[in-house]
Coordinates of C-alpha atoms (C1' of nucleotides) in Angstrom, one line a residue:
Chain A
X1 CA 0.0 0.0 0.0
X2 CA 3.1 2.2 0.0
X3 CA 3.4 3.8 -3.3
X4 CA -0.1 3.4 -4.8
X5 CA -0.2 5.2 -8.1
X6 CA -3.3 6.7 -9.6
X7 CA -3.4 6.6 -13.4
X8 CA -5.6 9.6 -13.3
X9 CA -2.6 11.8 -13.7
X10 CA -0.5 13.2 -10.9
X11 CA -0.1 16.5 -12.6
X12 CA -3.7 17.5 -12.2
X13 CA -3.6 16.4 -8.6
X14 CA -0.5 18.4 -7.6
X15 CA -2.1 21.4 -9.4
X16 CA -4.9 21.3 -6.9
X17 CA -2.5 20.8 -4.0
X18 CA -0.9 24.1 -4.9
X19 CA -4.1 25.9 -4.5
X20 CA -4.0 28.0 -1.4
X21 CA -7.3 26.6 -0.4
X22 CA -5.9 23.1 -0.2
X23 CA -5.4 22.0 3.4
X24 CA -2.5 19.6 3.4
X25 CA -3.1 18.3 6.9
X26 CA -6.4 16.9 5.9
X27 CA -4.8 15.1 3.0
X28 CA -2.2 13.6 5.3
X29 CA -4.9 12.6 7.8
X30 CA -6.8 10.7 5.2
X31 CA -3.7 9.2 3.8
X32 CA -3.2 7.6 7.2
X33 CA -6.7 6.3 7.4
X34 CA -6.5 4.9 3.9
X35 CA -3.3 3.1 4.8
X36 CA -5.5 0.7 6.8
X37 CA -6.9 -2.1 4.6
X38 CA -7.5 -5.8 4.4
X39 CA -3.8 -6.4 4.2
X40 CA -3.0 -4.0 7.0
X41 CA -5.7 -4.3 9.6
X42 CA -3.5 -3.1 12.5
X43 CA -0.6 -0.7 12.1
X44 CA 1.9 0.7 14.6
X45 CA 3.3 4.1 14.3
X46 CA 6.4 3.0 12.4
X47 CA 4.3 1.0 10.1
X48 CA 2.0 3.9 9.4
X49 CA 5.0 6.0 8.7
X50 CA 6.4 3.4 6.3
X51 CA 3.1 2.9 4.5
X52 CA 2.4 6.6 4.0
X53 CA 6.0 7.9 3.5
X54 CA 5.7 10.3 6.4
X55 CA 8.2 10.6 9.2
X56 CA 7.6 9.3 12.6
X57 CA 6.4 12.7 13.9
X58 CA 3.8 13.1 11.3
X59 CA 2.5 9.6 11.8
X60 CA 2.4 10.2 15.5
X61 CA 0.5 13.5 15.3
X62 CA -2.1 12.3 12.8
X63 CA -2.7 8.9 14.5
X64 CA -3.0 10.7 17.8
X65 CA -5.6 13.1 16.3
X66 CA -7.6 10.4 14.5
X67 CA -7.6 8.4 17.7
X68 CA -8.9 11.5 19.6
X69 CA -11.6 11.9 17.0
X70 CA -12.6 8.3 17.4
X71 CA -11.7 7.1 13.9
X72 CA -8.9 5.0 15.1
X73 CA -8.8 2.8 18.2
X74 CA -5.8 1.2 19.9
X75 CA -5.5 -2.5 20.4
X76 CA -4.3 -2.3 24.0
X77 CA -2.2 -5.5 23.8
X78 CA -0.3 -4.7 20.7
X79 CA -0.5 -1.0 21.1
X80 CA -1.2 -0.7 17.4
X81 CA -4.0 1.3 15.8
X82 CA -6.9 0.0 13.9
X83 CA -10.0 1.4 12.3
X84 CA -12.9 1.9 14.7
X85 CA -16.6 1.5 14.4
X86 CA -16.9 5.2 13.6
X87 CA -15.7 4.3 10.1
X88 CA -19.2 2.9 9.5
X89 CA -20.8 6.3 10.2
X90 CA -19.9 7.9 6.9
X91 CA -21.3 5.0 4.9
X92 CA -24.5 5.2 6.7
X93 CA -24.8 8.9 6.0
X94 CA -24.0 8.4 2.4
X95 CA -26.4 5.5 1.9
X96 CA -29.1 7.2 3.8
X97 CA -28.8 10.4 1.8
X98 CA -28.7 8.7 -1.5
X99 CA -32.2 8.6 -3.0
X100 CA -31.2 6.3 -5.8
X101 CA -30.2 3.6 -3.3
X102 CA -33.3 4.1 -1.2
X103 CA -35.4 3.8 -4.3
X104 CA -33.6 0.8 -5.6
X105 CA -33.5 -1.3 -2.4
X106 CA -37.1 -2.6 -2.5
X107 CA -36.9 -3.5 -6.1
X108 CA -33.7 -5.3 -5.5
X109 CA -35.3 -7.2 -2.6
X110 CA -38.1 -8.3 -4.9
X111 CA -35.5 -9.4 -7.5
X112 CA -33.7 -11.3 -4.9
X113 CA -36.8 -13.3 -4.0
X114 CA -37.5 -14.0 -7.7
X115 CA -34.1 -15.3 -8.7
X116 CA -32.7 -16.6 -5.4
X117 CA -29.2 -15.7 -6.4
X118 CA -27.0 -12.9 -5.2
X119 CA -28.2 -9.5 -6.2
X120 CA -26.1 -6.4 -6.2
X121 CA -26.3 -2.7 -7.1
X122 CA -23.1 -1.1 -8.2
X123 CA -22.1 2.5 -9.1
X124 CA -19.5 3.6 -11.5
X125 CA -16.5 5.6 -10.2
X126 CA -14.2 6.3 -13.1
X127 CA -12.5 3.0 -14.0
X128 CA -14.1 1.1 -11.1
X129 CA -17.4 0.0 -9.9
X130 CA -18.4 0.2 -6.3
X131 CA -21.0 -2.1 -4.7
X132 CA -23.6 0.0 -2.9
X133 CA -26.2 -2.7 -2.1
X134 CA -25.6 -6.3 -1.7
X135 CA -28.2 -9.0 -1.0
X136 CA -26.3 -12.2 -0.6
X137 CA -27.7 -15.6 -1.3
X138 CA -25.9 -18.4 0.4
X139 CA -22.4 -18.6 1.7
X140 CA -20.0 -16.5 -0.4
X141 CA -16.4 -15.7 0.1
X142 CA -16.6 -13.1 2.8
X143 CA -14.8 -10.2 1.2
X144 CA -17.1 -10.6 -1.8
X145 CA -20.2 -9.8 0.1
X146 CA -19.2 -6.4 1.4
X147 CA -20.5 -3.1 0.6
X148 CA -18.0 -0.5 -0.7
X149 CA -15.9 -3.2 -2.4
X150 CA -14.4 -2.0 -5.7
X151 CA -13.9 -4.0 -8.9
X152 CA -12.5 -2.9 -12.2
X153 CA -15.2 -1.8 -14.6
X154 CA -13.7 -3.2 -17.7
X155 CA -14.1 -6.8 -16.7
X156 CA -17.0 -6.8 -14.4
X157 CA -20.5 -7.4 -15.7
X158 CA -21.9 -4.3 -14.1
X159 CA -19.1 -2.2 -15.3
X160 CA -19.6 -3.2 -18.9
X161 CA -23.3 -2.6 -18.5
X162 CA -22.7 1.0 -17.4
X163 CA -20.0 1.5 -20.0
X164 CA -22.3 0.4 -22.7
X165 CA -24.5 3.4 -22.0
X166 CA -21.7 5.9 -22.6
X167 CA -20.7 6.8 -26.1
X168 CA -18.1 4.6 -27.7
X169 CA -15.3 7.1 -27.3
X170 CA -15.9 7.8 -23.6
X171 CA -16.2 4.1 -22.9
X172 CA -13.0 3.3 -24.7
X173 CA -11.1 6.0 -22.9
X174 CA -12.1 4.5 -19.6
X175 CA -11.2 1.0 -20.7
X176 CA -7.8 2.1 -22.0
X177 CA -6.7 3.9 -18.9
X178 CA -7.9 1.0 -16.7
X179 CA -5.4 -1.3 -15.1
X180 CA -6.3 -4.3 -17.2
X181 CA -4.8 -7.0 -15.0
X182 CA -6.5 -10.3 -15.7
X183 CA -8.3 -11.5 -12.6
X184 CA -8.9 -15.0 -14.0
X185 CA -7.7 -16.8 -17.1
X186 CA -11.0 -15.8 -18.7
X187 CA -10.6 -12.1 -18.2
X188 CA -10.6 -10.1 -21.4
X189 CA -7.7 -7.6 -21.3
X190 CA -7.5 -6.5 -24.9
X191 CA -9.3 -3.2 -25.4
X192 CA -10.7 -4.1 -28.7
X193 CA -12.2 -7.3 -27.5
X194 CA -13.5 -5.5 -24.4
X195 CA -15.1 -2.9 -26.6
X196 CA -16.7 -5.6 -28.7
X197 CA -18.2 -7.1 -25.6
X198 CA -19.5 -3.7 -24.6
X199 CA -21.0 -3.3 -28.1
X200 CA -22.7 -6.6 -27.7
X201 CA -24.0 -5.5 -24.2
X202 CA -25.4 -2.4 -25.8
X203 CA -27.2 -4.4 -28.4
X204 CA -28.7 -6.9 -26.1
X205 CA -29.4 -4.6 -23.2
X206 CA -27.5 -6.6 -20.6
X207 CA -23.9 -7.6 -19.9
X208 CA -22.9 -11.2 -19.1
X209 CA -19.6 -12.0 -17.4
X210 CA -18.5 -15.7 -17.5
X211 CA -15.8 -16.2 -14.9
X212 CA -14.1 -13.0 -15.8
X213 CA -13.8 -11.8 -12.2
X214 CA -14.0 -15.0 -10.3
X215 CA -13.7 -18.6 -11.4
X216 CA -17.1 -20.4 -11.4
X217 CA -19.1 -17.3 -11.3
X218 CA -21.6 -16.1 -13.8
X219 CA -23.1 -12.6 -13.6
X220 CA -25.7 -10.7 -15.6
X221 CA -26.1 -7.0 -15.3
X222 CA -28.4 -4.4 -16.6
X223 CA -27.7 -0.6 -16.6
X224 CA -29.9 1.9 -14.8
X225 CA -30.0 4.9 -17.1
X226 CA -30.7 8.4 -15.8
X227 CA -32.9 11.0 -17.4
X228 CA -29.8 12.6 -18.7
X229 CA -28.9 9.4 -20.6
X230 CA -26.0 8.7 -18.4
X231 CA -25.4 5.4 -16.5
X232 CA -26.5 5.7 -12.9
X233 CA -26.0 2.2 -11.6
X234 CA -26.1 -1.4 -12.6
X235 CA -28.2 -4.2 -11.3
X236 CA -26.3 -7.5 -10.9
X237 CA -27.5 -11.0 -10.6
X238 CA -24.6 -13.3 -9.7
X239 CA -24.7 -17.0 -9.3
X240 CA -22.5 -20.1 -9.5
X241 CA -22.0 -22.1 -12.6
X242 CA -22.8 -25.1 -10.5
X243 CA -26.4 -23.8 -10.2
X244 CA -27.1 -22.1 -13.5
X245 CA -25.6 -22.4 -16.9
X246 CA -25.2 -19.6 -19.4
X247 CA -28.3 -20.4 -21.3
X248 CA -30.5 -20.4 -18.2
X249 CA -29.0 -17.2 -17.0
X250 CA -29.6 -15.5 -20.3
X251 CA -33.1 -16.7 -20.6
X252 CA -34.3 -16.2 -17.0
X253 CA -32.0 -13.7 -15.2
X254 CA -31.2 -11.3 -17.9
X255 CA -34.8 -10.1 -18.4
X256 CA -35.3 -9.9 -14.7
X257 CA -32.2 -7.7 -14.3
X258 CA -33.3 -5.5 -17.1
X259 CA -36.8 -5.1 -15.7
X260 CA -35.5 -4.2 -12.3
X261 CA -33.1 -1.7 -13.8
X262 CA -36.0 -0.1 -15.6
X263 CA -38.1 0.1 -12.5
X264 CA -35.3 1.7 -10.6
X265 CA -34.7 4.2 -13.4
X266 CA -38.4 5.0 -13.4
X267 CA -38.4 7.6 -10.8
X268 CA -34.9 8.9 -11.2
X269 CA -33.9 12.3 -9.9
X270 CA -30.5 13.3 -11.1
Chain B
X1 CA -26.6 19.1 13.8
X2 CA -25.2 22.4 14.9
X3 CA -24.4 22.2 18.5
X4 CA -24.3 18.4 19.2
X5 CA -23.3 17.8 22.7
X6 CA -21.4 14.8 23.9
X7 CA -22.3 13.7 27.3
X8 CA -18.9 12.2 27.6
X9 CA -17.6 15.4 29.0
X10 CA -16.2 18.3 27.1
X11 CA -13.4 18.8 29.6
X12 CA -11.6 15.7 28.6
X13 CA -12.0 16.5 25.0
X14 CA -10.6 19.9 25.1
X15 CA -7.7 18.6 27.1
X16 CA -6.7 16.4 24.2
X17 CA -7.2 19.3 21.9
X18 CA -4.6 21.2 23.7
X19 CA -2.1 18.5 23.2
X20 CA 0.5 19.8 20.8
X21 CA 0.1 16.5 18.9
X22 CA -3.5 17.4 18.1
X23 CA -4.0 18.5 14.5
X24 CA -6.9 20.9 14.5
X25 CA -7.3 21.0 10.8
X26 CA -8.1 17.3 10.7
X27 CA -10.8 17.8 13.3
X28 CA -12.3 20.6 11.3
X29 CA -12.2 18.5 8.2
X30 CA -14.1 15.7 9.8
X31 CA -16.5 18.1 11.4
X32 CA -17.5 19.1 7.9
X33 CA -17.9 15.6 6.7
X34 CA -20.0 14.8 9.7
X35 CA -22.3 17.7 9.0
X36 CA -23.7 15.7 6.2
X37 CA -26.4 13.4 7.3
X38 CA -29.9 12.1 6.5
X39 CA -31.4 15.5 7.2
X40 CA -28.6 17.3 5.3
X41 CA -27.8 15.4 2.2
X42 CA -26.6 18.4 0.2
X43 CA -25.0 21.4 1.7
X44 CA -23.8 24.6 0.2
X45 CA -20.8 26.5 1.6
X46 CA -22.9 28.8 3.7
X47 CA -24.9 25.9 5.1
X48 CA -21.7 24.1 5.9
X49 CA -20.5 27.1 7.7
X50 CA -23.7 27.4 9.6
X51 CA -23.8 23.7 10.5
X52 CA -20.3 23.6 11.8
X53 CA -19.9 27.1 13.2
X54 CA -16.9 27.9 11.0
X55 CA -16.6 31.0 9.0
X56 CA -17.1 31.0 5.3
X57 CA -13.4 30.8 4.6
X58 CA -12.9 27.7 6.7
X59 CA -15.9 26.0 5.1
X60 CA -14.5 26.9 1.7
X61 CA -11.0 25.6 2.4
X62 CA -12.1 22.3 3.9
X63 CA -14.9 21.7 1.4
X64 CA -12.4 22.4 -1.4
X65 CA -9.9 20.0 0.1
X66 CA -12.4 17.2 0.8
X67 CA -13.6 17.6 -2.8
X68 CA -10.1 17.4 -4.1
X69 CA -9.6 14.2 -2.1
X70 CA -12.7 12.7 -3.5
X71 CA -14.8 12.5 -0.3
X72 CA -17.2 15.2 -1.4
X73 CA -18.7 15.7 -4.8
X74 CA -20.6 18.6 -6.2
X75 CA -24.0 18.5 -7.5
X76 CA -23.4 20.5 -10.7
X77 CA -26.9 21.9 -10.9
X78 CA -27.3 23.1 -7.3
X79 CA -23.5 23.7 -6.8
X80 CA -23.9 22.1 -3.4
X81 CA -21.7 19.4 -1.9
X82 CA -22.7 15.9 -1.0
X83 CA -20.9 12.8 0.2
X84 CA -19.3 10.8 -2.5
X85 CA -18.9 7.1 -3.1
X86 CA -15.5 7.2 -1.5
X87 CA -17.3 7.3 1.9
X88 CA -18.0 3.7 1.4
X89 CA -14.3 2.8 1.3
X90 CA -13.6 3.2 4.9
X91 CA -16.5 0.9 5.9
X92 CA -15.2 -1.7 3.5
X93 CA -11.7 -1.5 5.0
X94 CA -13.2 -1.7 8.5
X95 CA -15.4 -4.7 7.8
X96 CA -12.8 -6.5 5.8
X97 CA -10.3 -6.1 8.6
X98 CA -12.6 -7.2 11.4
X99 CA -12.1 -10.9 12.1
X100 CA -15.2 -11.0 14.3
X101 CA -17.4 -9.9 11.4
X102 CA -15.8 -12.3 9.0
X103 CA -16.3 -15.1 11.4
X104 CA -19.9 -14.2 12.2
X105 CA -21.2 -13.7 8.7
X106 CA -21.7 -17.3 7.7
X107 CA -23.3 -18.2 11.0
X108 CA -25.7 -15.3 10.6
X109 CA -26.5 -16.4 7.1
X110 CA -27.4 -19.8 8.4
X111 CA -29.5 -18.3 11.1
X112 CA -31.2 -16.1 8.6
X113 CA -32.2 -19.2 6.6
X114 CA -33.5 -20.9 9.7
X115 CA -35.7 -18.2 11.0
X116 CA -36.6 -16.3 7.9
X117 CA -36.7 -13.0 9.8
X118 CA -34.3 -10.1 9.8
X119 CA -30.9 -11.0 11.3
X120 CA -28.5 -8.4 12.5
X121 CA -25.1 -8.2 14.3
X122 CA -24.5 -5.2 16.4
X123 CA -21.5 -3.8 18.3
X124 CA -21.5 -1.8 21.4
X125 CA -20.0 1.7 21.3
X126 CA -20.5 3.4 24.7
X127 CA -24.2 4.2 25.0
X128 CA -25.1 3.1 21.5
X129 CA -25.1 0.0 19.4
X130 CA -24.0 0.0 15.8
X131 CA -25.2 -2.4 13.2
X132 CA -22.3 -4.1 11.5
X133 CA -24.1 -6.9 9.6
X134 CA -27.6 -6.8 8.4
X135 CA -29.5 -9.6 6.6
X136 CA -32.8 -8.2 5.8
X137 CA -35.9 -10.3 5.3
X138 CA -38.6 -8.6 3.3
X139 CA -39.3 -4.9 2.8
X140 CA -38.3 -2.9 5.7
X141 CA -38.2 0.8 6.3
X142 CA -35.2 1.8 4.2
X143 CA -33.2 3.6 6.9
X144 CA -33.7 0.7 9.2
X145 CA -31.8 -1.7 7.0
X146 CA -28.5 0.1 6.8
X147 CA -25.2 -0.8 8.1
X148 CA -23.6 1.7 10.4
X149 CA -26.9 2.8 11.9
X150 CA -26.8 3.6 15.5
X151 CA -29.5 3.0 18.2
X152 CA -29.5 3.7 21.9
X153 CA -28.2 0.7 23.8
X154 CA -30.6 1.1 26.7
X155 CA -33.7 0.4 24.8
X156 CA -32.6 -1.9 22.0
X157 CA -32.6 -5.6 22.4
X158 CA -29.0 -6.0 21.3
X159 CA -27.9 -3.3 23.6
X160 CA -29.5 -4.9 26.7
X161 CA -28.0 -8.2 25.7
X162 CA -24.5 -6.7 25.7
X163 CA -25.1 -4.6 28.8
X164 CA -26.2 -7.8 30.6
X165 CA -22.7 -9.1 30.3
X166 CA -21.1 -6.2 32.1
X167 CA -21.2 -5.9 35.8
X168 CA -24.2 -4.2 37.3
X169 CA -22.3 -1.0 38.1
X170 CA -20.8 -0.5 34.6
X171 CA -24.1 -1.3 32.9
X172 CA -26.0 1.1 35.2
X173 CA -23.4 3.8 34.5
X174 CA -24.0 3.5 30.8
X175 CA -27.8 3.4 31.2
X176 CA -27.7 6.5 33.3
X177 CA -25.7 8.7 31.0
X178 CA -27.7 7.6 28.0
X179 CA -30.1 10.0 26.5
X180 CA -33.2 8.1 27.5
X181 CA -35.6 9.6 25.1
X182 CA -38.6 7.3 24.5
X183 CA -38.7 6.0 20.9
X184 CA -42.1 4.6 21.2
X185 CA -44.8 4.6 24.0
X186 CA -43.4 1.2 25.0
X187 CA -39.8 2.4 25.6
X188 CA -38.6 1.9 29.1
X189 CA -36.9 5.1 30.3
X190 CA -36.6 4.7 34.0
X191 CA -33.1 3.4 34.9
X192 CA -34.4 1.0 37.5
X193 CA -36.8 -0.6 35.3
X194 CA -34.2 -0.8 32.5
X195 CA -31.8 -2.4 35.0
X196 CA -34.5 -4.9 35.9
X197 CA -34.9 -5.8 32.3
X198 CA -31.2 -6.2 32.0
X199 CA -31.1 -8.5 35.0
X200 CA -33.8 -10.6 33.5
X201 CA -31.8 -10.7 30.3
X202 CA -28.8 -11.9 32.2
X203 CA -30.9 -14.6 33.8
X204 CA -32.5 -16.0 30.7
X205 CA -29.5 -15.5 28.4
X206 CA -31.3 -13.4 25.8
X207 CA -33.0 -10.0 25.6
X208 CA -36.4 -9.4 24.3
X209 CA -37.6 -6.0 23.1
X210 CA -41.3 -5.6 22.5
X211 CA -41.9 -2.5 20.4
X212 CA -39.4 -0.5 22.4
X213 CA -37.6 0.9 19.4
X214 CA -40.3 0.6 16.7
X215 CA -44.0 0.0 16.9
X216 CA -45.0 -3.5 15.8
X217 CA -41.5 -4.9 16.0
X218 CA -40.3 -7.7 18.3
X219 CA -36.6 -8.4 18.6
X220 CA -34.6 -11.1 20.5
X221 CA -30.9 -10.8 20.9
X222 CA -28.2 -12.8 22.5
X223 CA -24.8 -11.5 23.5
X224 CA -21.5 -12.7 22.0
X225 CA -19.1 -12.9 24.9
X226 CA -15.4 -12.6 24.4
X227 CA -12.7 -14.7 26.1
X228 CA -12.1 -11.8 28.4
X229 CA -15.7 -12.0 29.5
X230 CA -16.6 -8.7 27.9
X231 CA -19.5 -8.3 25.4
X232 CA -18.2 -8.4 21.9
X233 CA -21.4 -8.1 19.8
X234 CA -25.0 -9.1 19.8
X235 CA -27.0 -11.3 17.5
X236 CA -30.5 -10.0 16.7
X237 CA -33.5 -11.6 15.3
X238 CA -36.1 -9.1 14.4
X239 CA -39.6 -9.7 13.1
X240 CA -43.0 -8.1 12.9
X241 CA -45.6 -8.8 15.5
X242 CA -47.9 -9.6 12.6
X243 CA -45.8 -12.6 11.9
X244 CA -44.7 -13.9 15.3
X245 CA -46.1 -13.3 18.7
X246 CA -44.0 -13.1 21.9
X247 CA -44.5 -16.7 22.9
X248 CA -43.3 -18.0 19.5
X249 CA -40.3 -15.7 19.5
X250 CA -39.3 -16.8 22.9
X251 CA -39.7 -20.4 22.1
X252 CA -38.2 -20.6 18.7
X253 CA -36.0 -17.6 18.0
X254 CA -34.4 -17.0 21.4
X255 CA -32.6 -20.4 21.4
X256 CA -31.5 -19.9 17.8
X257 CA -30.0 -16.5 18.7
X258 CA -28.2 -17.9 21.7
X259 CA -26.8 -20.8 19.7
X260 CA -25.6 -18.5 17.0
X261 CA -24.0 -16.2 19.5
X262 CA -22.2 -19.1 21.1
X263 CA -20.9 -20.3 17.7
X264 CA -19.6 -16.9 16.9
X265 CA -17.9 -16.6 20.3
X266 CA -16.4 -20.0 19.7
X267 CA -13.3 -18.9 17.9
X268 CA -12.9 -15.4 19.3
X269 CA -9.7 -13.6 19.1
X270 CA -9.7 -10.5 21.1
Chain C
dT1 C1' 21.6 -6.9 31.6
dT2 C1' 22.4 -4.9 27.4
dT3 C1' 20.6 -3.9 23.1
dT4 C1' 17.2 -2.8 19.7
dA5 C1' 13.0 -1.4 18.4
dT6 C1' 8.9 1.3 19.0
dG7 C1' 5.9 4.4 21.3
dT8 C1' 5.6 9.0 23.9
dA9 C1' 6.7 13.8 25.1
dT10 C1' 8.9 18.5 24.4
dT11 C1' 10.3 22.6 21.9
dG12 C1' 11.8 26.4 18.8
dC13 C1' 11.1 27.8 14.0
dT14 C1' 8.7 28.7 9.9
dA15 C1' 6.0 27.3 6.4
dT16 C1' 1.1 26.5 6.5
dG17 C1' -3.2 27.4 6.8
dC18 C1' -6.0 31.3 8.5
dA19 C1' -9.5 35.3 8.1
dA20 C1' -10.5 39.4 6.0
dT21 C1' -11.8 41.1 1.9
dA22 C1' -12.5 41.7 -2.8
dC23 C1' -14.6 39.7 -7.0
dA24 C1' -17.9 36.8 -9.8
dA25 C1' -22.0 34.6 -10.7
dA26 C1' -26.3 33.1 -9.9
dG27 C1' -31.3 33.4 -8.3
dG28 C1' -35.5 36.1 -7.3
dG29 C1' -38.5 39.7 -6.8
dT30 C1' -40.8 43.9 -8.8
Chain D
dA1 C1' -34.7 43.6 -18.0
dC2 C1' -33.2 45.5 -14.0
dC3 C1' -31.6 45.7 -9.3
dC4 C1' -30.5 43.6 -5.2
dT5 C1' -29.6 39.8 -2.4
dT6 C1' -27.4 35.6 -1.8
dT7 C1' -23.8 32.3 -2.4
dG8 C1' -19.8 30.7 -4.5
dT9 C1' -14.7 31.7 -5.9
dA10 C1' -10.2 34.0 -5.7
dT11 C1' -6.3 36.7 -3.4
dT12 C1' -3.1 38.1 0.1
dG13 C1' -0.4 39.5 4.3
dC14 C1' 0.2 37.8 8.8
dA15 C1' 0.3 35.0 12.9
dT16 C1' -0.1 30.8 14.7
dA17 C1' -0.8 26.0 14.0
dG18 C1' 1.6 22.4 12.9
dC19 C1' 6.2 20.7 11.7
dA20 C1' 10.7 17.9 12.3
dA21 C1' 14.3 17.2 15.2
dT22 C1' 15.4 15.3 19.3
dA23 C1' 15.2 13.6 23.7
dC24 C1' 12.8 10.3 26.9
dA25 C1' 10.2 6.1 28.2
dT26 C1' 8.8 1.6 27.7
dA27 C1' 8.6 -2.8 25.9
dA28 C1' 10.4 -6.8 23.6
dA29 C1' 14.6 -9.5 22.3
dA30 C1' 19.2 -11.3 22.8

DNA sequence: TTTTATGTATTGCTATGCAATACAAAGGGT
DNA sequence: ACCCTTTGTATTGCATAGCAATACATAAAA
């Protein structure tokens, strides 16, 4: 987590950092919060310093402050810091304030009952999708069931669904600046082939991902389109190939996903 | 949201603020983030200034910075700020890093299948409980289904379950400094009667809340106890009185909740 | 015990971030 | 269409908040 690089262009970012309105301390504080992750659940001061590139003093001050504010807590035995419950507060505020999600939730619950598979709602954030609602089915790999999880848009079903709503050029731009690391042997990584898949998605009104993100998983997604014609979200239905084969998914789940997406779009305010 | 008062004692807080390690800018930044909530989904600069008590300049600088960092986004039409998707990231990191939650999730999913009612896992944070896992059943009021939601411990079933694990004195202290506003006409607000309910909970091994938080809702909860003997979490089973009466809940759900709590506690690392 | 590593506390200096103010750009009433 | 009010954006000199170096304390390791 040390030197994570954004492909969004550092130039633009450092431009904004030079703006006199920019408060560097805030940035550093968040950098420390963001240093905590699945791989780094608990961090000591020196580890924080290492992960962020700050010196010990800076790590100390910011960790101290975040602790005082309640965003970090200390494991008394290891004396290391970890994220605290308060981290959940922001999510709550976000979800609660988001009318799209409020609107979508009951439709997704209905969908979940109809197909008895995992149902997700994802949002597009540049080259990634973020899961905002997840209704899990049976036992899934734990990390895969969490809200806020990010996946690359180019290879996820929901990502392709949303990209298919954009114009060709915009979609291609996103695909091309994505980090197109293959997640499975089935992941398409060639931009042209990805764009072909997106074109197909556009034509049929839904995207289908066959083991492109996870071996054994098949996902259909339909885009939720805003009044302005832009993609707002994607409705996913994910299941195991053990339970449903491609034909069945296309025949039964795809129309359901599309219908749900349309219902959600129905009362859009954007 | 302007002058929210912590009953934890301001003295202690301002003591820490005077520590030279305390970075005030971080505090102000978070104060602005926290100004956003259900009631204040979108805020303009002046509104932010009002809500936080800062002057326009401060509001401007911090909003600018949070925007640059990606935690706030601007509604282009209203020019107001709102929380962005990035808010979900912290939750993800927290949940992902929390072994208790990872461990609990599959057991909760099983429980959900067995009782076909809403199943939640909550954690205790001083006088409040925070929902960390929620497996909803059918349509529920939207806000009630979200992760990160807080409820008073004194009147919630899960809260009483966890309080019942503490010693009498500690539990009473928490109850007494809670803001004991009645949420429904059935909410117990008298400390003595609450303590009696907690004692009963301790005796029977589960807590039962009959419409104390929400009219028409019945909830049983069992505490998850850590190796150190402290309450770690609570397992809730919530259903509507239309579906299940008190006797049925006590007979069928209470044992299930207790069993699940024990399973979760089984491999605790704390 | 000595040694090494890591967390905690202190302090003087200066760059950072502050607040006042000026400017621009929308809304909204008449 | 105008004014006037309101709200967002940009600039700047100055003081203080926050920095980095360093010293001290405490815990694990050898």
